[in-house]
Short mmCIF file of C-alpha atoms in Angstrom, two decimals:
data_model
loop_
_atom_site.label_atom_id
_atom_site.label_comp_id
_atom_site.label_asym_id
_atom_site.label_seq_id
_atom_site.Cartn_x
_atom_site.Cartn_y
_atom_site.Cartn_z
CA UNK A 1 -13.88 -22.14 -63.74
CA UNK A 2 -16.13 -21.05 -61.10
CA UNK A 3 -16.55 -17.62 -62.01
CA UNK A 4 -16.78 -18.73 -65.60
CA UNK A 5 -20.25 -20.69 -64.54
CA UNK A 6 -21.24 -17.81 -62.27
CA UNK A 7 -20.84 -15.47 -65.55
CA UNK A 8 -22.25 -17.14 -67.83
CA UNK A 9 -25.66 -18.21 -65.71
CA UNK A 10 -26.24 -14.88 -64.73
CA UNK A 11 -27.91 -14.00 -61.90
CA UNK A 12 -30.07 -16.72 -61.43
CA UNK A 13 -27.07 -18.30 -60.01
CA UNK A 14 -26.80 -15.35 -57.92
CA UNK A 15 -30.13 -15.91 -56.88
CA UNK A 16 -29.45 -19.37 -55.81
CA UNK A 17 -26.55 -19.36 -53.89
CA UNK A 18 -25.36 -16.12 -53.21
CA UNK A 19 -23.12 -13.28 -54.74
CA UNK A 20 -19.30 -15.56 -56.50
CA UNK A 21 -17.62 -14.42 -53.56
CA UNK A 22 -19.46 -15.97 -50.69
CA UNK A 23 -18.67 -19.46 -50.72
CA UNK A 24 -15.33 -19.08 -51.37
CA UNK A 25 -12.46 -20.39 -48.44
CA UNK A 26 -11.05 -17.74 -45.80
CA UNK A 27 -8.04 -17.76 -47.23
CA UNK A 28 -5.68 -14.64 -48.28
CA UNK A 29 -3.81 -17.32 -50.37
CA UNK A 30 -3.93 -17.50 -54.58
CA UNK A 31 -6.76 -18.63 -56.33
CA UNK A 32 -5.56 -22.07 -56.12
CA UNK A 33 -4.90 -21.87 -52.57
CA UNK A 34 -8.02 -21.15 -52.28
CA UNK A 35 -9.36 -24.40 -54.63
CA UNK A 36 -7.29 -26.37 -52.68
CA UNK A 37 -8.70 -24.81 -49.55
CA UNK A 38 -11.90 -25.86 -51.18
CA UNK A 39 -11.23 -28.94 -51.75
CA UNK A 40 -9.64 -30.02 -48.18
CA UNK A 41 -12.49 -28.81 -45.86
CA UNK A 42 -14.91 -30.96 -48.39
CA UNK A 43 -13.00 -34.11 -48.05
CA UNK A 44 -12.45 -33.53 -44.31
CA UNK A 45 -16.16 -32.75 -43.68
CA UNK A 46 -15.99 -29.37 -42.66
CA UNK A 47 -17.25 -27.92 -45.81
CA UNK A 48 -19.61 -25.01 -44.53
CA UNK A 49 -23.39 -25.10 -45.79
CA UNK A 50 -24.15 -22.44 -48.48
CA UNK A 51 -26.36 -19.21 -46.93
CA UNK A 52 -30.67 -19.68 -47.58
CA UNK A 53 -30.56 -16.59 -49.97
CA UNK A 54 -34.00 -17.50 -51.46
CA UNK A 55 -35.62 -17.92 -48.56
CA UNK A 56 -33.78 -15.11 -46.40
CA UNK A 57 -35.08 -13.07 -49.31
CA UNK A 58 -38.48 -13.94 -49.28
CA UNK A 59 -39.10 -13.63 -46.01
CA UNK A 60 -37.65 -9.94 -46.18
CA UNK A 61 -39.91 -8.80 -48.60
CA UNK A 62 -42.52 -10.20 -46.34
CA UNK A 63 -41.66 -8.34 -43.49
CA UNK A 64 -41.28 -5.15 -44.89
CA UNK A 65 -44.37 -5.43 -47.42
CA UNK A 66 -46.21 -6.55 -44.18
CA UNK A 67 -45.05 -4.45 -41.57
CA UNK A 68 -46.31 -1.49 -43.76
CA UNK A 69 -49.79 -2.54 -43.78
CA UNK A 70 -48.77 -3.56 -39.92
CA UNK A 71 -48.09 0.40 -39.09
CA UNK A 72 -51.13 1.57 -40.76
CA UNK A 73 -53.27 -0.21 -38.42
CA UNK A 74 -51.38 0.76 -35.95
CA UNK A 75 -51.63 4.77 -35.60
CA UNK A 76 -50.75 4.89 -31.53
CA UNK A 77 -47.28 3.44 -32.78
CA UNK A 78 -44.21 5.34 -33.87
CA UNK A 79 -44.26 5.33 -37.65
CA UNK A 80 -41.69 3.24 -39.78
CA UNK A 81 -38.88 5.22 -40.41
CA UNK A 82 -35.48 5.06 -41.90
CA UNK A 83 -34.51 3.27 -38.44
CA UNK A 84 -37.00 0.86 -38.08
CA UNK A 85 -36.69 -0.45 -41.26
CA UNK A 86 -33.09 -0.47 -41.15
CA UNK A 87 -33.58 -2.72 -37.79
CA UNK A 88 -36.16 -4.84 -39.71
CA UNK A 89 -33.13 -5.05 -42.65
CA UNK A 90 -30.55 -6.39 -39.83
CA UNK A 91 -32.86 -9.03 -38.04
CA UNK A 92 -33.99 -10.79 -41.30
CA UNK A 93 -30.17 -10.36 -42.63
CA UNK A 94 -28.89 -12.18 -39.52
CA UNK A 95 -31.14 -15.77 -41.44
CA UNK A 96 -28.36 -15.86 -43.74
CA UNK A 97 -26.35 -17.34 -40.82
CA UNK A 98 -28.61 -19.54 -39.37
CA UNK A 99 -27.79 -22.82 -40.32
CA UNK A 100 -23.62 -21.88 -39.55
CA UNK A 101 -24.11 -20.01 -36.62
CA UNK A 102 -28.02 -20.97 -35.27
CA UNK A 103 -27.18 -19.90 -31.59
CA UNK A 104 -25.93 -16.59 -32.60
CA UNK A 105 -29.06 -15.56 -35.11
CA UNK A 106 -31.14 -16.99 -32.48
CA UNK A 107 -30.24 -14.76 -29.98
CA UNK A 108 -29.04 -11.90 -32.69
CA UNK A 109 -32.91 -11.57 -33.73
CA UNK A 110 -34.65 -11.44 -30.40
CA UNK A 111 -32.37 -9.18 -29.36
CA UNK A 112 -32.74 -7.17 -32.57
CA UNK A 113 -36.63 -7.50 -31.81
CA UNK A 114 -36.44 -6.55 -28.54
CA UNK A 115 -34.81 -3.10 -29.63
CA UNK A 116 -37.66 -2.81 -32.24
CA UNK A 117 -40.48 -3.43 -29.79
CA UNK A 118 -38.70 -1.08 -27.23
CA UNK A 119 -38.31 1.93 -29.82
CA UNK A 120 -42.43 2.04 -30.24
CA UNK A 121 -42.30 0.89 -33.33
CA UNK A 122 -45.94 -1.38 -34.30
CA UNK A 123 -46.38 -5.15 -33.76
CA UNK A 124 -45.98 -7.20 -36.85
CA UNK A 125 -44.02 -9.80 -38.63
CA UNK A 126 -40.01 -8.87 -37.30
CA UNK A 127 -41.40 -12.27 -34.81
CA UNK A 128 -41.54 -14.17 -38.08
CA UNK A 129 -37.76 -13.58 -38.20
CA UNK A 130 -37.19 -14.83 -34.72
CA UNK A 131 -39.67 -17.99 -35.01
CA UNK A 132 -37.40 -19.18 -38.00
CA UNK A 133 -34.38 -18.34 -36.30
CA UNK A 134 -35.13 -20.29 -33.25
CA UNK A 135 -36.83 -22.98 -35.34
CA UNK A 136 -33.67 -23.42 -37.45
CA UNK A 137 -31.84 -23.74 -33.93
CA UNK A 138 -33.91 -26.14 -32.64
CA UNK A 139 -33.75 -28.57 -35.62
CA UNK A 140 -29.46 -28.35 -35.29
CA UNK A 141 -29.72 -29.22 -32.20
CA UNK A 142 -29.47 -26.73 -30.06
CA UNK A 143 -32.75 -26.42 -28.16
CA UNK A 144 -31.77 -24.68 -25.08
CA UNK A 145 -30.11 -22.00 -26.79
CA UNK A 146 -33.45 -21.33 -29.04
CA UNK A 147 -35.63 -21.62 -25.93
CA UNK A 148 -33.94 -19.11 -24.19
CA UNK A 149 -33.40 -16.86 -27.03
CA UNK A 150 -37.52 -17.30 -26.84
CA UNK A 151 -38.00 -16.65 -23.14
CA UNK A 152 -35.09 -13.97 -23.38
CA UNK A 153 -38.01 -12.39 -26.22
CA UNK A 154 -40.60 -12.77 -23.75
CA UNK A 155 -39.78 -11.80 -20.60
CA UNK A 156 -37.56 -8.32 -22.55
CA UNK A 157 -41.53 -7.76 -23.88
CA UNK A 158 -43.01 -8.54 -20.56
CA UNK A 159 -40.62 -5.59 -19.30
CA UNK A 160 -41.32 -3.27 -21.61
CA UNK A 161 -45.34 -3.64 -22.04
CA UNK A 162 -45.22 -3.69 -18.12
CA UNK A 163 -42.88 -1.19 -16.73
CA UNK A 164 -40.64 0.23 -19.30
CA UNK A 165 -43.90 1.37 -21.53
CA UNK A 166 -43.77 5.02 -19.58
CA UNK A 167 -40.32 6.11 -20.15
CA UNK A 168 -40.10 4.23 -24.22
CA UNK A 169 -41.68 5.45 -26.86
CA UNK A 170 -44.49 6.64 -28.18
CA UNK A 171 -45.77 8.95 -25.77
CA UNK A 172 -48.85 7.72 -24.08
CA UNK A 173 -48.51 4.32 -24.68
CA UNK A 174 -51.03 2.22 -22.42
CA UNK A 175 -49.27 -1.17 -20.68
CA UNK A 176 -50.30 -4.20 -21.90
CA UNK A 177 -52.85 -6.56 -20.35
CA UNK A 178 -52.36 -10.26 -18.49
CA UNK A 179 -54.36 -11.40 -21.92
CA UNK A 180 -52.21 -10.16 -24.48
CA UNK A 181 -49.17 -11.91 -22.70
CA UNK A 182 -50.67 -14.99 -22.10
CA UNK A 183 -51.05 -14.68 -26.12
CA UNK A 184 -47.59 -14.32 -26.90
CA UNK A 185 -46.48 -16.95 -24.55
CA UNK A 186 -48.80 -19.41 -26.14
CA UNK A 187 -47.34 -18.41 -29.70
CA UNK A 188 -44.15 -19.03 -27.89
CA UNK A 189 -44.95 -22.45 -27.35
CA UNK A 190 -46.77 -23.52 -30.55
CA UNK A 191 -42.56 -22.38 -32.19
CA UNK A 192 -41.42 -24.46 -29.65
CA UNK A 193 -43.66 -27.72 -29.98
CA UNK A 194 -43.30 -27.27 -33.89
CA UNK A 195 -39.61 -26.99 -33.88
CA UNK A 196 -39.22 -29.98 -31.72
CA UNK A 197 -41.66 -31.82 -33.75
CA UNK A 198 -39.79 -31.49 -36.67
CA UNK A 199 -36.58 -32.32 -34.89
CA UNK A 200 -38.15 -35.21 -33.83
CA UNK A 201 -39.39 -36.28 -36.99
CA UNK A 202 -35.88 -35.80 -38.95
CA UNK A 203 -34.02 -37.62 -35.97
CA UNK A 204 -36.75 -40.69 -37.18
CA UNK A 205 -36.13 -40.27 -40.62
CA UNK A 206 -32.37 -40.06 -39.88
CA UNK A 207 -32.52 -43.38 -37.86
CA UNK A 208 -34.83 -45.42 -40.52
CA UNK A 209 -32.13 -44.40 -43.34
CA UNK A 210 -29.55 -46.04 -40.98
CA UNK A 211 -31.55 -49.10 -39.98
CA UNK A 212 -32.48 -49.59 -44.12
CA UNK A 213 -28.93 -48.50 -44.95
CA UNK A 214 -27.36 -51.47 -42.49
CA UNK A 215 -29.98 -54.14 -43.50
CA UNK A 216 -29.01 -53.71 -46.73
CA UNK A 217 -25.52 -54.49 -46.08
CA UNK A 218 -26.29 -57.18 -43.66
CA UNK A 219 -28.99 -58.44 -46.60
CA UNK A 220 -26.01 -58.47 -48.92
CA UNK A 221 -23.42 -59.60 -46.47
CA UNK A 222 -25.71 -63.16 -45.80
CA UNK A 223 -25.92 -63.13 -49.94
CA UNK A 224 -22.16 -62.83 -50.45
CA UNK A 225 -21.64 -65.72 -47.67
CA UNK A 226 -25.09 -67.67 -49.36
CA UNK A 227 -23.12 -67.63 -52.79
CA UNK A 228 -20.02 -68.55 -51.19
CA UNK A 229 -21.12 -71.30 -49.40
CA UNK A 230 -22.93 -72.73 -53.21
CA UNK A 231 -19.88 -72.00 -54.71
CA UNK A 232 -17.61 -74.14 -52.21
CA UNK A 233 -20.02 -77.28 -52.22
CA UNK A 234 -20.30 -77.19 -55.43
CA UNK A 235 -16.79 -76.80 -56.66
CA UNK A 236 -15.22 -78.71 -53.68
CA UNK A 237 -17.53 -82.00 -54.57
CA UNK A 238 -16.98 -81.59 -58.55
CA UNK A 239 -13.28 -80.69 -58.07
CA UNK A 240 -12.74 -83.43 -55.75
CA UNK A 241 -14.33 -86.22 -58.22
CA UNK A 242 -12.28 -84.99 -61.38
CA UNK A 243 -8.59 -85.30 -59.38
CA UNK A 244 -9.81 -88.81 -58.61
CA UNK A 245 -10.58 -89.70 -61.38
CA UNK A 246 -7.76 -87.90 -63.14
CA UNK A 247 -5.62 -89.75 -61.24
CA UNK A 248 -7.02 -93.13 -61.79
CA UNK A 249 -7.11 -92.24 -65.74
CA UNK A 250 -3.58 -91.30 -65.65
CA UNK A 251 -2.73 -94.29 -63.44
CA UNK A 252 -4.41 -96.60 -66.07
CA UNK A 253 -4.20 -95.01 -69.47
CA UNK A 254 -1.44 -97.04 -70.70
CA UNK A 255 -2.75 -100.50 -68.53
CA UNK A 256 -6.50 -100.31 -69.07
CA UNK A 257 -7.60 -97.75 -71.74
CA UNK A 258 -11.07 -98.54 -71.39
CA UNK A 259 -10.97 -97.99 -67.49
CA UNK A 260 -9.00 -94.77 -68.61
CA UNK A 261 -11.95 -93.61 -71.15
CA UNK A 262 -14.38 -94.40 -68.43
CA UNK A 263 -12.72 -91.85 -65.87
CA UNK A 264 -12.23 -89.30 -68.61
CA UNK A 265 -16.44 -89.93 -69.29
CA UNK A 266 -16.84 -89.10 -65.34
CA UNK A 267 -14.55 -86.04 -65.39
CA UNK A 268 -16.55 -84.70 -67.68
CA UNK A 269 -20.11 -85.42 -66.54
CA UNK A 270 -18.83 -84.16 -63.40
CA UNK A 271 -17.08 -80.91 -64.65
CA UNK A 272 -21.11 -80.30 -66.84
CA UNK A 273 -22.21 -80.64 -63.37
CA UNK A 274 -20.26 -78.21 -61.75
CA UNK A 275 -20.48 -75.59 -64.60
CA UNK A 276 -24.50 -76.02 -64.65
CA UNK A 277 -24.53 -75.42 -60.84
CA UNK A 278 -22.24 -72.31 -60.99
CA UNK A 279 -23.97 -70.78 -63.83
CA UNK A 280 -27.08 -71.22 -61.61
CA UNK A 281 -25.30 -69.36 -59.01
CA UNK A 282 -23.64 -66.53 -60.76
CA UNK A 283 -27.54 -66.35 -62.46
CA UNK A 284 -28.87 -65.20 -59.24
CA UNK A 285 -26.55 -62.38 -59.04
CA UNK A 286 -26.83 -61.26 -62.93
CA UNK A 287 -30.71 -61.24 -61.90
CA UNK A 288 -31.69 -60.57 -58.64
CA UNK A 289 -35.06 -60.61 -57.37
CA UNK A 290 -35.93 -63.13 -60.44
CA UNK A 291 -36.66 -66.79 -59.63
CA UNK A 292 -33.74 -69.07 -61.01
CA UNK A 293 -34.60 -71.09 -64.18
CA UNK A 294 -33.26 -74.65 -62.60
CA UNK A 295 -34.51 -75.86 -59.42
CA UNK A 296 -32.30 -75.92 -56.58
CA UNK A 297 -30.88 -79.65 -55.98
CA UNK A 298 -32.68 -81.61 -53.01
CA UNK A 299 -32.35 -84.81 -51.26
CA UNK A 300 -34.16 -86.53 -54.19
CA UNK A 301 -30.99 -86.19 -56.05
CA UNK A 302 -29.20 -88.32 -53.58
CA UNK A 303 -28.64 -90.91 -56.05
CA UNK A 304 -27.01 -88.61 -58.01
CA UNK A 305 -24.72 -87.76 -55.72
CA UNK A 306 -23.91 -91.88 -54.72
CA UNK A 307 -23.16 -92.03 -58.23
CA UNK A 308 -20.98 -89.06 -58.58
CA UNK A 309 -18.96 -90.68 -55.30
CA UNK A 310 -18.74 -94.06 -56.32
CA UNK A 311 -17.09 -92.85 -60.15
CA UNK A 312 -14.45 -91.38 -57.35
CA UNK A 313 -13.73 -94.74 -56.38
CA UNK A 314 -16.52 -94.55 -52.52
CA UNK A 315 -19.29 -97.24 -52.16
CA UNK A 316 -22.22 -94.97 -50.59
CA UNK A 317 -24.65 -97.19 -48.57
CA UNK A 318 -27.93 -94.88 -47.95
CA UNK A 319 -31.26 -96.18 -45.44
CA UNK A 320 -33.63 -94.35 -44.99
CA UNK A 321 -36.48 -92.12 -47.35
CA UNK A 322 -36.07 -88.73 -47.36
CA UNK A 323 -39.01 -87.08 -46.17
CA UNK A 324 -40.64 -83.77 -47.88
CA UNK A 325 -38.97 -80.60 -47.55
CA UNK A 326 -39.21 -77.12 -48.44
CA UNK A 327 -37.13 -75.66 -50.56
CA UNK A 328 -34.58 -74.33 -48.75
CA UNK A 329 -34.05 -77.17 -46.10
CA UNK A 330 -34.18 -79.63 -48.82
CA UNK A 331 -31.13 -78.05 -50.26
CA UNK A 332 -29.13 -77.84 -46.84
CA UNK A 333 -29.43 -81.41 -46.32
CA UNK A 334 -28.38 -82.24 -49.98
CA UNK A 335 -25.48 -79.57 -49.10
CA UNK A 336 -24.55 -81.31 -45.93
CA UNK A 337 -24.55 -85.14 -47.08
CA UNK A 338 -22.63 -83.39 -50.52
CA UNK A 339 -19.77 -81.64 -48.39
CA UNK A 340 -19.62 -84.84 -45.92
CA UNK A 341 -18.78 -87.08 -48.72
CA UNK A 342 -16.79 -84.86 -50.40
CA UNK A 343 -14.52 -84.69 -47.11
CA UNK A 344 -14.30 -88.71 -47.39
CA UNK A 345 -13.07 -88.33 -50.82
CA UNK A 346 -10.43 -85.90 -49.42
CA UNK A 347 -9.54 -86.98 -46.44
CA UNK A 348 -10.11 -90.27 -45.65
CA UNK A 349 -8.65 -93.82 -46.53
CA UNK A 350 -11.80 -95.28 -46.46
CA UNK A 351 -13.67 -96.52 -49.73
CA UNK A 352 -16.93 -97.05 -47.95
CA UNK A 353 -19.52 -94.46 -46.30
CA UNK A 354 -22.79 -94.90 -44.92
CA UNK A 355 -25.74 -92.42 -45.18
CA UNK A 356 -28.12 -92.65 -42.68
CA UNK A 357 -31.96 -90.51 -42.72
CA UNK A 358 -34.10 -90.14 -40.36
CA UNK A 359 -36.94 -88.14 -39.28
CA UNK A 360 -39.76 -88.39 -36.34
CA UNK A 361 -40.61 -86.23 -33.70
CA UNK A 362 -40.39 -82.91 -35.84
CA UNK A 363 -36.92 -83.38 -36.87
CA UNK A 364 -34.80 -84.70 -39.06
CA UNK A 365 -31.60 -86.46 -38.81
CA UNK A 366 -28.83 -86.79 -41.14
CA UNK A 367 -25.58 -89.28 -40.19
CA UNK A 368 -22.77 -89.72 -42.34
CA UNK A 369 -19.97 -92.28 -41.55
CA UNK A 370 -16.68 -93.44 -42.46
CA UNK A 371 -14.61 -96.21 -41.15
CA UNK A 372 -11.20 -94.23 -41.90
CA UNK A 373 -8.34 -93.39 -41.17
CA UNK A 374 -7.39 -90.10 -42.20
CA UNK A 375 -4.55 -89.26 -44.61
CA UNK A 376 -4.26 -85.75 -43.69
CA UNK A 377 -3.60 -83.25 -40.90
CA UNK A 378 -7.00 -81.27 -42.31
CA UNK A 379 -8.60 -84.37 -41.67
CA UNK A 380 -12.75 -84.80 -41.86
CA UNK A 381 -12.65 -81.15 -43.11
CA UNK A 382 -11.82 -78.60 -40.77
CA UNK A 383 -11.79 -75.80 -42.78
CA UNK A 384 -14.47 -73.83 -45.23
CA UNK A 385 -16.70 -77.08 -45.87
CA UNK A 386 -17.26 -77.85 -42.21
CA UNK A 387 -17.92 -74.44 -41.48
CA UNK A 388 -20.57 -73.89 -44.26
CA UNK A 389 -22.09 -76.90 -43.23
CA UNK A 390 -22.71 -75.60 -39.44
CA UNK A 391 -23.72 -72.22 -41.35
CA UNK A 392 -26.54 -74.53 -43.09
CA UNK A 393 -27.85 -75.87 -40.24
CA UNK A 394 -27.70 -72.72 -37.91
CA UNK A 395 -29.66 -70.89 -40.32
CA UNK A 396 -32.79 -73.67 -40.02
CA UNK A 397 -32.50 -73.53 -36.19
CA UNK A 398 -30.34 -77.24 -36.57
CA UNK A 399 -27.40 -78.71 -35.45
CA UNK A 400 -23.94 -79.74 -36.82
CA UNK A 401 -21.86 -82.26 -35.10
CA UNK A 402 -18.67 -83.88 -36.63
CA UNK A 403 -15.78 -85.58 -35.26
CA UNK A 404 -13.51 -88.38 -35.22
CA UNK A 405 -15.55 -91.68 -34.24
CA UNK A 406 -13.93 -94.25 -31.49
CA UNK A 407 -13.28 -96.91 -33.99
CA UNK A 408 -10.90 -94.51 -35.93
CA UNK A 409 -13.40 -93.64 -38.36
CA UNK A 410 -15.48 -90.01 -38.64
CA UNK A 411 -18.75 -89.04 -38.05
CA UNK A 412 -20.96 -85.89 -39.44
CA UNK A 413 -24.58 -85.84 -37.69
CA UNK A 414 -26.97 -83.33 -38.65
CA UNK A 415 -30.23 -82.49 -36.73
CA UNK A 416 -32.67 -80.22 -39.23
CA UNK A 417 -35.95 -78.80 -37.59
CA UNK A 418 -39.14 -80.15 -40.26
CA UNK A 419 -40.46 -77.05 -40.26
CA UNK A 420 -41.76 -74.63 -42.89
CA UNK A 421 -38.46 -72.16 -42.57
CA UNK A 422 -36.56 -71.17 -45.08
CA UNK A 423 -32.83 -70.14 -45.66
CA UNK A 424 -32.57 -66.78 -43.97
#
């Protein structure tokens, strides 16, 4: 399939990525050997990176265009022959390798330059080959090798333009001056401050993906829990209502049919409830980012809520006004006072519950009572509802405090900040 693709693209594809048989597996195996070869080293993370052919390429032609033009105006050299261009052919050939093997084409090149300079052959662009080489070896990571495949470059030219220059060619080459070193040591620098500047900058890059990448999933972790919290109140409250009142309606359908109709009316004014509130919630997640088309429900449906308790057979007693709110604390509260009754309902023999609000001093507190007992081990709501409700008021900077009261009845007291803070 593979050398199908290769075929019938042509050598663009050739172009692009190499001759067919680079990138295949080391492998002495069948062709499938070799596909599952393939296929292994991808999944394990080894899979090798493919060789810069384009730009290996370009930059040849650029050295060897250049490096003409370089020995023309530079007649004291030794001219370009068959060797020196077969040297320039080997260092840029080595940048095939550099991303796979950046330590070894780092060092490969300078030493390949160093044999260039030291044969007499004229300055030019063979240190283009070594700047990428040692650039592409700084970005991977390995800066000390690049640096002293760079000082390893200048101190072999130091030699030669210093000492060496009498017994190398050409004949009656002059030594180079303290200027022209102080030159290439500075161009030796500006490849090393560039290189580490662009490590530096994809090290940034690398670590803003990761912070964006993990507030996304803590964004969409503190969703999930946001919807599952709604989704417990919500069906917890409705759910507990209806098997109360299922129950009583049951209990009374031969005895009192119109007792019996009147449960069946609450079951389902409470089960319209519950489907209007989860269709608000699963809204938000069929449209996110959009604002919902109901508003979320607040302390000023508090009657409500009395009502939907007493048609589950608990007298709510409320005192107190509930002050204003923003959005998102108003709908904690509700939440709170909600999943507090609801745990009466569920869990306690009482029929009676008092709701208590207050606020002053830049707080406000919520107090819901029961005068018992219990009529279950999970008693006052231990489990999911308790813990959302603590979730509520964490999130506002509040406080959640529940437990079983010394007159055998149970106690939920919630302490809200009146600030302008939302849900987080």
């Amino acid at each position: 399939m593979d050398e199908r693709r290769v075929r019938e693209r042509g050598p663009a594809q050739w172009w692009h990525y190499g001759p067919p048989w680079w990138n295949l597996p080391e492998a002495t195996g069948t062709r499938a050997d070799a596909d599952a070869g393939t296929s292994v080293g991808a999944g394990a993370g080894t899979h090798r990176p493919r060789p810069p052919w384009r730009s290996t390429v370009l930059l040849t032609v650029l050295v060897l265009v250049v490096s003409n033009f370089a020995a023309h105006a530079q007649p004291h050299r030794e001219p370009l022959d068959p060797y020196a261009r077969l040297l320039l052919l080997a260092t840029c050939a080595l940048l095939l390798w550099r991303h796979r093997y950046p330590v070894i084409v780092a060092f490969g090149t300078a030493a390949l330059a160093l044999v260039y300079l030291g044969a007499g052959y004229p300055y030019g662009p063979v240190f283009a080959a070594v700047a990428v080489a040692c650039f592409s070896a700084v970005v991977a990571g390995r800066r000390r090798a690049a640096w002293a495949a760079l000082g390893m470059l200048w101190a072999g030219h130091l030699l030669i333009s210093l000492w060496l220059y009498r017994r190398l060619p050409p004949p009656g080459d002059t030594g180079a001056n303290l200027g022209q070193e102080v030159i290439i040591a500075t161009w030796v620098l500006i490849i090393v401050a560039v290189a580490e500047l662009v490590r530096l900058r994809r090290e940034q890059w690398a670590r803003e993906r990761a912070d964006r990448a993990q507030a996304a999933r803590r964004r969409a972790d503190e969703e999930r829990l946001r919807i599952a919290r709604e989704l417990h109140d919500v069906l917890a409250h409705s759910i507990s209502v209806i098997n109360v009142q299922a129950g009583m309606g049951l209990a009374l359908l031969d005895s009192d049919p119109e007792q019996a109709r009147a449960a069946l009316t609450t079951i389902k004014a409470a089960s319209k409830e519950a489907l209007g509130e989860v269709r608000q919630v699963l809204d938000t997640l069929r449209a996110p980012g959009h604002a919902p088309r109901a508003p979320a429900p607040g302390l000023g449906r508090l009657p409500e809520l009395v009502e939907q308790a007493a048609g589950a057979g608990l007298a709510v007693a409320v005192t107190g006004e509930p002050p204003s709110l923003p959005p998102g604390a108003d709908l904690a509260a509700f939440r709170i006072v909600q999943e507090a009754l609801t745990n009466v309902v569920r869990h306690s023999g009482s029929r009676h519950a008092r709701v208590r609000l207050e606020h002053g001093g830049g707080e406000l507190r919520l107090r819901i009572d029961d005068d018992g007992p219990a009529t279950g081990a999970d008693a006052g709501g231990s489990g999911n509802g308790l813990a959302g409700m603590r979730e509520r008021a964490a999130a506002l900077g509040g406080t959640i405090e529940a437990g079983p009261r010394a007159d055998g009845g149970f106690r939920v007291l919630a302490v809200l900040p009146l600030d302008d803070r939302e849900d987080r």
